[in-house]
Amino acid sequence: MAVDYTVIVVYLAGMLAMGWWGMRRAKSKSDFLVAGRRLGPVMYSGTMAAIVLGGASTIGGVGLGYQYGLSGAWMVFTIGLGLLALSVFFSARIARLKVYTVSEMLDLRYGGRAGVISGVVMWAYTLMLAVTSTIAYATIFDVLFDMNRTLAIILGGSIVVAYSTLGGMWSITLTDMVQFVVKTIGVLLLLLPIAVVKAGGFSAMKAKLPTEYFDPLGIGGETIFTYVLIYTFGMLIGQDIWQRVFTARDDRTAKWGGTVAGTYCLVYALAGAVIGTAAKVMYPKLPSADTAFATIVKDELPVGVRGLVLAAALAAVMSTSSGALIACATVANNDIWSRLRGAVGRDAGEDHDEVKGNRAFILIMGIVVICTAIALNNVVEALTVAYNLLVGGLLVPILGGLLWKRGTVHGALASVVVGGVAVIGLMATYGILANEPVYYGLLLSLAAYVIVSLATPATDAAVLATWRERLAGRDAEPLSEPVPVHQ
């Protein structure tokens, strides 16, 4: 394992070095939170693919393939569909708004007063998303070093917190590009073909497994519908995803770069399901489907390759963890703390002090995430809570604001409160993993939005005029400094 250890240690050291290098570039709030809004198509595509394909998509995707066969690809596939929909239909408009958070968009569209409540819901979502990614370190470091779960979470989480705190979005962008390359090589180019060959090829896999393992709808229609509702729509409105859209240098980069990343997700989804199906042939009686990835890597890959593939798993986890962490800290600082202390304003604090404030919030939120990850154990439940809150509480007011001009601030607030409370109450009634909470919560959120919006005065014409100007890109925030565009 010495070679494998060397590969992993070099990879982790490289992440910290890039964090230090990114710190030198983060000289303003725009640099620190959205990489100066100047990423070109190559970096944008790679980092966007990295943020959405995390530990759940890699370890969990292989686990679903082990459990359900090729139809196990649907969870990650719906993530890719959501990213494609966001990129084609909404990303250009989102990028032109030149805001930092989803709540700022809601305030701009509805005329204020929606930010704090929506910020709390978005903060809860990003926190739980960061927690689920951090928990995944335990699985990887257990395979690598037979490490205690708590120590593994502290080690992996501390590295992510360190480079994220140092350079903000610049550090995360640089590390995500490396992570994108590593997991492309590790998962798609190495683990996928090796797993298929070790399982005897596709013909042997078909001969040894039930036919439902090769049914594209074998996981069940209701499950697929729920995945679409949670993950596809979740991709449209998550702060972690929007914050990456804000890094694009222009509309074209946001649209086409995101389309490339979404297509990559579809390929990654199928690869994970095939790897899991191959693992089922080789290890038909694993105690848990989620151990399929670690087992096949540990037992079937040669020295060196095993280290690279485990680095790929770490890359997947770290990319999502760092993206969720900076999103959580951005919301906590800009949407909650700044508003509560009265420092509201899009242009307030573009100086170094603002960078220091956001850096402090990343450090604080990172400690909270690590402590929460140690306390929790069920990744699926934590992720379900996160997406149920996001979709049930914020999907309607966000998409409503983009698509329906009659929506009002009172309707948006009612939608957030009713949807959020309904989802929490229904999870307590039906269970966290039940489908009903997000179904009924979303319907109640929609009903509250439409009824209250129609029952209250329309949004002020001046507010809508400002909103349309921003959507058209005619009232854009200037770049912090004339730095060359990065490809």
Short mmCIF file of C-alpha atoms in Angstrom, two decimals:
data_model
loop_
_atom_site.label_atom_id
_atom_site.label_comp_id
_atom_site.label_asym_id
_atom_site.label_seq_id
_atom_site.Cartn_x
_atom_site.Cartn_y
_atom_site.Cartn_z
CA MET A 1 0.00 0.00 0.00
CA ALA A 2 3.04 2.31 0.22
CA VAL A 3 2.62 3.47 -3.39
CA ASP A 4 -1.10 4.06 -2.85
CA TYR A 5 -0.37 6.06 0.29
CA THR A 6 2.14 8.18 -1.61
CA VAL A 7 -0.39 8.97 -4.33
CA ILE A 8 -2.98 10.05 -1.76
CA VAL A 9 -0.55 12.13 0.31
CA VAL A 10 0.75 13.93 -2.79
CA TYR A 11 -2.83 14.61 -3.87
CA LEU A 12 -3.82 16.04 -0.47
CA ALA A 13 -0.67 18.16 -0.28
CA GLY A 14 -1.47 19.51 -3.74
CA MET A 15 -4.93 20.58 -2.57
CA LEU A 16 -3.42 22.58 0.29
CA ALA A 17 -0.81 24.14 -2.01
CA MET A 18 -3.52 25.31 -4.40
CA GLY A 19 -5.41 26.78 -1.47
CA TRP A 20 -2.34 28.83 -0.57
CA TRP A 21 -1.89 29.94 -4.18
CA GLY A 22 -5.57 30.87 -4.46
CA MET A 23 -5.25 33.05 -1.37
CA ARG A 24 -2.98 35.40 -3.31
CA ARG A 25 -5.68 35.94 -5.95
CA ALA A 26 -8.61 36.56 -3.60
CA LYS A 27 -8.30 40.32 -3.14
CA SER A 28 -11.96 41.35 -3.17
CA LYS A 29 -15.37 39.99 -2.22
CA SER A 30 -16.03 39.16 -5.87
CA ASP A 31 -12.73 37.27 -6.15
CA PHE A 32 -13.30 35.38 -2.92
CA LEU A 33 -16.93 34.36 -3.43
CA VAL A 34 -17.31 34.01 -7.22
CA ALA A 35 -13.72 33.91 -8.60
CA GLY A 36 -14.07 37.44 -9.96
CA ARG A 37 -16.84 36.30 -12.35
CA ARG A 38 -14.27 35.55 -15.04
CA LEU A 39 -13.99 31.80 -15.60
CA GLY A 40 -13.74 30.69 -19.21
CA PRO A 41 -15.51 27.63 -20.67
CA VAL A 42 -12.87 25.00 -19.84
CA MET A 43 -12.51 25.86 -16.17
CA TYR A 44 -16.23 26.53 -15.80
CA SER A 45 -17.22 23.13 -17.24
CA GLY A 46 -14.70 21.22 -15.14
CA THR A 47 -15.56 22.93 -11.88
CA MET A 48 -19.31 22.66 -12.47
CA ALA A 49 -19.04 18.92 -13.11
CA ALA A 50 -16.87 18.57 -10.01
CA ILE A 51 -19.32 20.33 -7.69
CA VAL A 52 -22.37 18.25 -8.67
CA LEU A 53 -20.62 14.86 -8.73
CA GLY A 54 -19.67 14.22 -5.13
CA GLY A 55 -19.43 11.27 -2.80
CA ALA A 56 -23.13 10.45 -3.17
CA SER A 57 -22.75 10.36 -6.95
CA THR A 58 -19.59 8.22 -6.83
CA ILE A 59 -19.85 5.90 -3.82
CA GLY A 60 -23.66 6.10 -3.71
CA GLY A 61 -24.00 5.74 -7.49
CA VAL A 62 -21.94 2.54 -7.46
CA GLY A 63 -24.00 1.32 -4.50
CA LEU A 64 -27.24 1.85 -6.40
CA GLY A 65 -25.77 -0.03 -9.35
CA TYR A 66 -24.91 -2.89 -6.99
CA GLN A 67 -28.45 -2.92 -5.63
CA TYR A 68 -30.53 -2.28 -8.78
CA GLY A 69 -28.25 -2.75 -11.78
CA LEU A 70 -28.20 -0.29 -14.68
CA SER A 71 -31.31 1.50 -13.42
CA GLY A 72 -29.23 2.56 -10.42
CA ALA A 73 -27.90 5.27 -12.73
CA TRP A 74 -31.12 7.27 -12.37
CA MET A 75 -30.12 9.26 -9.29
CA VAL A 76 -26.98 10.70 -10.87
CA PHE A 77 -28.70 10.85 -14.26
CA THR A 78 -31.37 13.18 -12.87
CA ILE A 79 -28.62 15.39 -11.45
CA GLY A 80 -27.21 15.67 -14.96
CA LEU A 81 -30.66 16.44 -16.38
CA GLY A 82 -31.09 19.21 -13.81
CA LEU A 83 -27.75 20.74 -14.71
CA LEU A 84 -28.64 20.60 -18.41
CA ALA A 85 -31.99 22.29 -17.76
CA LEU A 86 -30.34 24.98 -15.62
CA SER A 87 -27.67 25.64 -18.23
CA VAL A 88 -29.97 25.76 -21.27
CA PHE A 89 -32.95 27.64 -19.84
CA PHE A 90 -31.82 29.71 -16.85
CA SER A 91 -28.04 30.08 -16.49
CA ALA A 92 -27.63 33.07 -18.82
CA ARG A 93 -30.26 35.07 -16.91
CA ILE A 94 -28.84 34.02 -13.56
CA ALA A 95 -25.30 35.02 -14.54
CA ARG A 96 -26.48 38.46 -15.74
CA LEU A 97 -27.98 39.26 -12.33
CA LYS A 98 -24.47 39.68 -10.84
CA VAL A 99 -25.58 38.74 -7.33
CA TYR A 100 -23.87 36.48 -4.80
CA THR A 101 -26.76 34.42 -3.40
CA VAL A 102 -30.17 33.05 -4.30
CA SER A 103 -31.72 35.20 -1.55
CA GLU A 104 -30.29 38.34 -3.16
CA MET A 105 -32.03 37.29 -6.36
CA LEU A 106 -35.32 36.94 -4.48
CA ASP A 107 -34.93 40.39 -2.92
CA LEU A 108 -34.14 41.89 -6.32
CA ARG A 109 -37.15 40.24 -7.95
CA TYR A 110 -39.72 40.83 -5.21
CA GLY A 111 -38.49 44.10 -3.75
CA GLY A 112 -36.86 42.95 -0.53
CA ARG A 113 -37.98 41.30 2.71
CA ALA A 114 -37.67 37.74 1.39
CA GLY A 115 -33.95 37.36 2.07
CA VAL A 116 -33.60 36.30 5.71
CA ILE A 117 -36.27 33.58 5.69
CA SER A 118 -35.17 32.13 2.36
CA GLY A 119 -31.57 32.45 3.58
CA VAL A 120 -32.28 30.30 6.63
CA VAL A 121 -33.80 27.55 4.44
CA MET A 122 -30.89 27.72 1.98
CA TRP A 123 -28.39 27.70 4.84
CA ALA A 124 -29.95 24.52 6.25
CA TYR A 125 -29.74 22.88 2.82
CA THR A 126 -26.10 23.80 2.18
CA LEU A 127 -25.12 22.81 5.72
CA MET A 128 -26.61 19.33 5.39
CA LEU A 129 -25.10 18.95 1.91
CA ALA A 130 -21.65 19.77 3.31
CA VAL A 131 -22.23 17.36 6.19
CA THR A 132 -23.13 14.43 3.91
CA SER A 133 -19.97 14.98 1.87
CA THR A 134 -17.85 15.18 5.00
CA ILE A 135 -19.28 11.93 6.40
CA ALA A 136 -18.09 10.19 3.22
CA TYR A 137 -14.45 10.73 4.21
CA ALA A 138 -14.87 8.00 6.81
CA THR A 139 -15.52 5.36 4.13
CA ILE A 140 -12.50 6.34 2.02
CA PHE A 141 -9.97 6.73 4.84
CA ASP A 142 -11.17 3.47 6.37
CA VAL A 143 -10.14 1.69 3.16
CA LEU A 144 -6.88 3.61 2.97
CA PHE A 145 -5.60 3.59 6.51
CA ASP A 146 -8.13 1.55 8.55
CA MET A 147 -8.76 4.86 10.32
CA ASN A 148 -11.24 5.62 13.08
CA ARG A 149 -14.41 7.25 11.70
CA THR A 150 -14.14 10.42 13.79
CA LEU A 151 -10.46 10.92 12.95
CA ALA A 152 -11.18 10.36 9.24
CA ILE A 153 -13.89 13.03 9.24
CA ILE A 154 -11.63 15.49 11.08
CA LEU A 155 -8.70 14.85 8.70
CA GLY A 156 -10.68 15.11 5.45
CA GLY A 157 -12.83 17.97 6.67
CA SER A 158 -9.87 19.97 7.93
CA ILE A 159 -8.11 19.82 4.56
CA VAL A 160 -11.22 21.10 2.76
CA VAL A 161 -11.78 23.82 5.37
CA ALA A 162 -8.13 24.86 5.11
CA TYR A 163 -7.95 25.42 1.35
CA SER A 164 -11.48 26.86 1.19
CA THR A 165 -10.72 29.35 3.96
CA LEU A 166 -7.42 30.42 2.41
CA GLY A 167 -8.53 31.31 -1.10
CA GLY A 168 -12.30 31.02 -1.26
CA MET A 169 -13.73 30.33 -4.69
CA TRP A 170 -10.36 30.75 -6.40
CA SER A 171 -8.84 27.94 -4.34
CA ILE A 172 -11.95 25.81 -4.79
CA THR A 173 -11.93 26.40 -8.56
CA LEU A 174 -8.30 25.38 -8.90
CA THR A 175 -8.71 22.29 -6.73
CA ASP A 176 -11.94 21.34 -8.50
CA MET A 177 -10.20 21.34 -11.88
CA VAL A 178 -7.61 18.91 -10.53
CA GLN A 179 -10.37 16.86 -8.93
CA PHE A 180 -12.29 16.76 -12.22
CA VAL A 181 -9.24 15.38 -14.04
CA VAL A 182 -8.43 12.88 -11.28
CA LYS A 183 -11.93 11.41 -11.09
CA THR A 184 -12.26 11.29 -14.88
CA ILE A 185 -9.08 9.20 -15.05
CA GLY A 186 -9.75 7.23 -11.88
CA VAL A 187 -13.42 6.35 -12.36
CA LEU A 188 -14.13 6.52 -16.10
CA LEU A 189 -10.82 5.49 -17.64
CA LEU A 190 -9.51 3.03 -15.00
CA LEU A 191 -12.14 1.63 -12.63
CA LEU A 192 -14.91 1.22 -15.21
CA PRO A 193 -13.05 -0.97 -17.74
CA ILE A 194 -11.18 -2.90 -15.03
CA ALA A 195 -14.44 -3.70 -13.19
CA VAL A 196 -16.14 -4.93 -16.38
CA VAL A 197 -13.15 -7.12 -17.32
CA LYS A 198 -12.87 -8.56 -13.78
CA ALA A 199 -16.58 -9.43 -13.88
CA GLY A 200 -16.06 -11.39 -17.10
CA GLY A 201 -17.47 -8.84 -19.53
CA PHE A 202 -21.04 -7.80 -20.23
CA SER A 203 -22.09 -11.25 -21.47
CA ALA A 204 -20.98 -12.89 -18.20
CA MET A 205 -22.67 -10.16 -16.19
CA LYS A 206 -25.96 -10.79 -18.02
CA ALA A 207 -25.65 -14.53 -17.52
CA LYS A 208 -25.00 -14.30 -13.77
CA LEU A 209 -27.52 -11.62 -12.76
CA PRO A 210 -31.34 -11.44 -12.89
CA THR A 211 -32.81 -9.78 -15.98
CA GLU A 212 -34.15 -6.84 -13.90
CA TYR A 213 -30.54 -5.73 -13.39
CA PHE A 214 -30.53 -4.70 -17.04
CA ASP A 215 -33.99 -3.13 -17.10
CA PRO A 216 -33.56 0.67 -17.45
CA LEU A 217 -36.67 1.20 -15.29
CA GLY A 218 -35.96 -1.56 -12.81
CA ILE A 219 -35.52 0.81 -9.87
CA GLY A 220 -39.20 1.75 -10.13
CA GLY A 221 -41.19 4.56 -11.73
CA GLU A 222 -42.07 6.24 -8.44
CA THR A 223 -38.43 6.30 -7.37
CA ILE A 224 -37.39 7.83 -10.71
CA PHE A 225 -40.12 10.47 -10.38
CA THR A 226 -38.92 11.33 -6.88
CA TYR A 227 -35.34 11.62 -8.12
CA VAL A 228 -36.48 14.03 -10.82
CA LEU A 229 -38.46 16.07 -8.32
CA ILE A 230 -35.65 16.28 -5.78
CA TYR A 231 -32.42 16.26 -7.77
CA THR A 232 -33.39 17.68 -11.16
CA PHE A 233 -35.32 20.56 -9.64
CA GLY A 234 -32.79 20.83 -6.80
CA MET A 235 -30.07 21.54 -9.39
CA LEU A 236 -32.13 24.51 -10.61
CA ILE A 237 -32.16 26.38 -7.32
CA GLY A 238 -29.29 25.32 -5.02
CA GLN A 239 -26.94 28.05 -3.75
CA ASP A 240 -23.95 25.76 -4.32
CA ILE A 241 -24.88 25.46 -8.01
CA TRP A 242 -25.86 29.10 -8.53
CA GLN A 243 -22.62 30.27 -6.96
CA ARG A 244 -20.76 28.39 -9.71
CA VAL A 245 -22.98 29.97 -12.36
CA PHE A 246 -21.97 33.36 -10.94
CA THR A 247 -18.31 32.55 -11.74
CA ALA A 248 -18.90 32.42 -15.52
CA ARG A 249 -17.37 35.27 -17.48
CA ASP A 250 -20.41 35.66 -19.78
CA ASP A 251 -23.77 34.20 -20.84
CA ARG A 252 -22.27 31.88 -23.44
CA THR A 253 -19.85 30.33 -20.95
CA ALA A 254 -22.66 29.73 -18.44
CA LYS A 255 -24.91 28.13 -21.06
CA TRP A 256 -22.54 25.98 -23.08
CA GLY A 257 -20.04 25.24 -20.33
CA GLY A 258 -22.88 24.00 -18.14
CA THR A 259 -24.27 21.92 -21.00
CA VAL A 260 -20.94 20.14 -21.36
CA ALA A 261 -20.82 19.52 -17.60
CA GLY A 262 -24.39 18.17 -17.61
CA THR A 263 -23.58 15.77 -20.45
CA TYR A 264 -20.52 14.58 -18.52
CA CYS A 265 -22.81 13.83 -15.55
CA LEU A 266 -24.97 11.54 -17.71
CA VAL A 267 -21.89 9.53 -18.72
CA TYR A 268 -20.69 9.41 -15.11
CA ALA A 269 -24.10 8.14 -13.99
CA LEU A 270 -24.00 5.19 -16.39
CA ALA A 271 -20.40 4.40 -15.45
CA GLY A 272 -21.24 4.21 -11.74
CA ALA A 273 -24.17 1.87 -12.38
CA VAL A 274 -22.06 -0.44 -14.56
CA ILE A 275 -19.28 -0.55 -11.93
CA GLY A 276 -21.86 -1.42 -9.27
CA THR A 277 -23.39 -4.13 -11.47
CA ALA A 278 -19.93 -5.64 -12.02
CA ALA A 279 -19.33 -5.57 -8.25
CA LYS A 280 -22.57 -7.53 -7.76
CA VAL A 281 -21.18 -10.29 -9.96
CA MET A 282 -17.87 -10.42 -8.06
CA TYR A 283 -19.27 -9.89 -4.55
CA PRO A 284 -22.90 -11.04 -4.52
CA LYS A 285 -23.34 -10.94 -0.73
CA LEU A 286 -21.83 -7.69 0.53
CA PRO A 287 -23.33 -6.54 3.86
CA SER A 288 -24.12 -3.10 2.42
CA ALA A 289 -24.44 -1.80 -1.14
CA ASP A 290 -22.54 1.34 -0.16
CA THR A 291 -19.40 -0.74 0.45
CA ALA A 292 -19.32 -1.94 -3.17
CA PHE A 293 -17.07 0.89 -4.36
CA ALA A 294 -14.52 0.48 -1.58
CA THR A 295 -14.50 -3.32 -1.88
CA ILE A 296 -13.87 -3.47 -5.61
CA VAL A 297 -11.16 -0.82 -5.35
CA LYS A 298 -9.41 -2.54 -2.45
CA ASP A 299 -9.53 -6.09 -3.81
CA GLU A 300 -9.38 -5.80 -7.59
CA LEU A 301 -7.13 -2.89 -8.55
CA PRO A 302 -3.34 -3.07 -8.84
CA VAL A 303 -1.01 -1.03 -6.67
CA GLY A 304 -0.79 2.61 -7.77
CA VAL A 305 -4.02 2.39 -9.74
CA ARG A 306 -5.81 1.72 -6.46
CA GLY A 307 -4.30 4.88 -4.99
CA LEU A 308 -5.37 6.94 -7.99
CA VAL A 309 -8.95 5.61 -7.89
CA LEU A 310 -9.18 6.30 -4.16
CA ALA A 311 -7.84 9.77 -4.89
CA ALA A 312 -10.66 10.05 -7.43
CA ALA A 313 -13.17 9.18 -4.72
CA LEU A 314 -11.58 11.76 -2.45
CA ALA A 315 -11.75 14.26 -5.30
CA ALA A 316 -15.45 13.64 -5.75
CA VAL A 317 -16.14 14.08 -2.05
CA MET A 318 -13.92 17.14 -1.65
CA SER A 319 -15.35 19.00 -4.64
CA THR A 320 -18.91 18.78 -3.36
CA SER A 321 -17.84 19.38 0.25
CA SER A 322 -15.89 22.56 -0.57
CA GLY A 323 -18.63 23.89 -2.85
CA ALA A 324 -21.31 23.29 -0.23
CA LEU A 325 -19.09 24.80 2.48
CA ILE A 326 -18.48 28.11 0.69
CA ALA A 327 -22.18 28.26 -0.24
CA CYS A 328 -23.15 27.67 3.41
CA ALA A 329 -20.74 30.36 4.63
CA THR A 330 -21.83 32.83 1.93
CA VAL A 331 -25.49 32.44 2.87
CA ALA A 332 -24.74 32.63 6.60
CA ASN A 333 -22.72 35.83 6.21
CA ASN A 334 -24.46 37.68 3.38
CA ASP A 335 -28.09 36.58 3.79
CA ILE A 336 -28.43 36.10 7.54
CA TRP A 337 -25.72 37.81 9.59
CA SER A 338 -25.33 40.91 7.40
CA ARG A 339 -29.09 41.45 7.28
CA LEU A 340 -29.53 40.92 10.99
CA ARG A 341 -26.87 43.52 11.78
CA GLY A 342 -28.33 45.90 9.20
CA ALA A 343 -25.49 45.82 6.67
CA VAL A 344 -27.67 45.06 3.68
CA GLY A 345 -26.58 46.21 0.26
CA ARG A 346 -25.22 44.67 -2.86
CA ASP A 347 -22.26 47.00 -3.15
CA ALA A 348 -21.35 47.18 0.55
CA GLY A 349 -17.89 45.97 1.48
CA GLU A 350 -15.92 45.15 -1.65
CA ASP A 351 -12.70 45.67 0.32
CA HIS A 352 -10.25 43.40 2.08
CA ASP A 353 -12.25 43.50 5.34
CA GLU A 354 -15.14 41.87 3.53
CA VAL A 355 -12.82 39.10 2.36
CA LYS A 356 -11.67 38.58 5.95
CA GLY A 357 -15.30 38.39 7.11
CA ASN A 358 -16.22 35.74 4.54
CA ARG A 359 -13.03 33.83 5.31
CA ALA A 360 -13.97 33.80 9.00
CA PHE A 361 -17.44 32.48 8.19
CA ILE A 362 -16.00 29.64 6.10
CA LEU A 363 -13.81 28.64 9.05
CA ILE A 364 -16.74 28.80 11.50
CA MET A 365 -19.11 26.90 9.21
CA GLY A 366 -16.39 24.35 8.51
CA ILE A 367 -16.06 23.59 12.21
CA VAL A 368 -19.86 23.29 12.49
CA VAL A 369 -19.93 20.91 9.51
CA ILE A 370 -17.19 18.68 10.93
CA CYS A 371 -18.87 18.48 14.36
CA THR A 372 -22.26 17.73 12.80
CA ALA A 373 -20.77 15.04 10.54
CA ILE A 374 -19.22 13.33 13.58
CA ALA A 375 -22.59 13.37 15.36
CA LEU A 376 -24.59 12.01 12.39
CA ASN A 377 -24.18 8.67 10.65
CA ASN A 378 -26.89 8.26 8.01
CA VAL A 379 -25.80 10.01 4.78
CA VAL A 380 -28.97 9.22 2.86
CA GLU A 381 -31.24 10.67 5.55
CA ALA A 382 -29.16 13.85 5.86
CA LEU A 383 -29.14 14.33 2.07
CA THR A 384 -32.89 13.69 1.88
CA VAL A 385 -33.58 16.31 4.55
CA ALA A 386 -31.42 18.80 2.66
CA TYR A 387 -33.13 18.37 -0.69
CA ASN A 388 -36.64 18.13 0.76
CA LEU A 389 -36.15 21.50 2.47
CA LEU A 390 -34.66 23.04 -0.66
CA VAL A 391 -37.29 21.85 -3.11
CA GLY A 392 -40.27 22.10 -0.78
CA GLY A 393 -39.37 25.57 0.51
CA LEU A 394 -37.63 27.41 -2.31
CA LEU A 395 -38.40 25.86 -5.71
CA VAL A 396 -41.70 27.65 -6.21
CA PRO A 397 -40.71 31.23 -5.24
CA ILE A 398 -37.46 31.02 -7.24
CA LEU A 399 -38.89 29.60 -10.46
CA GLY A 400 -42.03 31.66 -9.95
CA GLY A 401 -39.92 34.80 -9.79
CA LEU A 402 -38.16 33.87 -13.02
CA LEU A 403 -41.27 32.82 -14.93
CA TRP A 404 -44.37 34.64 -13.51
CA LYS A 405 -44.37 38.41 -13.20
CA ARG A 406 -47.53 38.44 -11.05
CA GLY A 407 -45.73 36.74 -8.15
CA THR A 408 -45.36 39.02 -5.11
CA VAL A 409 -43.09 39.20 -2.09
CA HIS A 410 -45.98 38.12 0.17
CA GLY A 411 -46.61 35.13 -2.06
CA ALA A 412 -42.91 34.25 -2.00
CA LEU A 413 -42.72 34.46 1.79
CA ALA A 414 -45.89 32.41 2.20
CA SER A 415 -44.52 29.82 -0.21
CA VAL A 416 -41.23 29.49 1.68
CA VAL A 417 -42.87 29.24 5.09
CA VAL A 418 -45.73 26.92 4.12
CA GLY A 419 -43.54 24.65 2.01
CA GLY A 420 -40.74 24.46 4.58
CA VAL A 421 -43.02 23.82 7.56
CA ALA A 422 -45.07 21.28 5.58
CA VAL A 423 -41.98 19.32 4.55
CA ILE A 424 -40.64 19.19 8.13
CA GLY A 425 -44.03 18.18 9.54
CA LEU A 426 -44.61 15.54 6.88
CA MET A 427 -41.14 14.06 7.37
CA ALA A 428 -41.99 13.70 11.06
CA THR A 429 -45.26 12.00 10.12
CA TYR A 430 -44.31 9.79 7.16
CA GLY A 431 -40.59 9.33 7.86
CA ILE A 432 -37.53 11.09 6.48
CA LEU A 433 -37.12 8.75 3.51
CA ALA A 434 -40.80 8.80 2.46
CA ASN A 435 -41.81 10.41 -0.85
CA GLU A 436 -44.93 12.13 0.49
CA PRO A 437 -43.18 15.05 2.28
CA VAL A 438 -41.71 16.53 -0.88
CA TYR A 439 -44.83 15.77 -2.96
CA TYR A 440 -47.31 17.43 -0.62
CA GLY A 441 -44.90 20.11 0.57
CA LEU A 442 -44.29 21.24 -3.00
CA LEU A 443 -48.02 21.32 -3.79
CA LEU A 444 -48.78 23.35 -0.66
CA SER A 445 -45.92 25.73 -1.46
CA LEU A 446 -47.29 26.27 -4.97
CA ALA A 447 -50.82 26.83 -3.69
CA ALA A 448 -49.64 29.37 -1.11
CA TYR A 449 -47.57 31.22 -3.71
CA VAL A 450 -50.37 31.54 -6.26
CA ILE A 451 -53.18 32.32 -3.81
CA VAL A 452 -51.28 34.89 -1.75
CA SER A 453 -49.72 36.53 -4.82
CA LEU A 454 -53.14 36.99 -6.44
CA ALA A 455 -54.62 38.25 -3.15
CA THR A 456 -51.94 40.92 -2.60
CA PRO A 457 -50.93 43.98 -4.65
CA ALA A 458 -48.72 43.31 -7.65
CA THR A 459 -44.98 43.96 -7.33
CA ASP A 460 -44.11 47.63 -7.77
CA ALA A 461 -43.48 48.56 -11.40
CA ALA A 462 -40.14 50.17 -10.52
CA VAL A 463 -38.95 46.94 -8.86
CA LEU A 464 -39.91 44.91 -11.92
CA ALA A 465 -38.24 47.45 -14.21
CA THR A 466 -34.98 47.14 -12.23
CA TRP A 467 -35.33 43.36 -12.32
CA ARG A 468 -35.75 43.36 -16.12
CA GLU A 469 -32.73 45.64 -16.52
CA ARG A 470 -30.58 43.29 -14.48
CA LEU A 471 -31.85 40.23 -16.34
CA ALA A 472 -30.89 41.93 -19.59
CA GLY A 473 -27.41 42.65 -18.21
CA ARG A 474 -27.79 46.42 -18.46
CA ASP A 475 -27.14 47.12 -14.78
CA ALA A 476 -24.21 44.84 -14.15
CA GLU A 477 -21.76 44.95 -11.28
CA PRO A 478 -18.31 45.90 -12.61
CA LEU A 479 -15.45 43.50 -12.22
CA SER A 480 -13.20 44.21 -9.27
CA GLU A 481 -10.15 44.61 -11.49
CA PRO A 482 -9.21 44.08 -15.17
CA VAL A 483 -7.68 40.63 -14.89
CA PRO A 484 -7.16 38.51 -18.03
CA VAL A 485 -9.82 35.90 -18.75
CA HIS A 486 -8.96 32.33 -17.78
CA GLN A 487 -9.68 29.55 -20.18
#
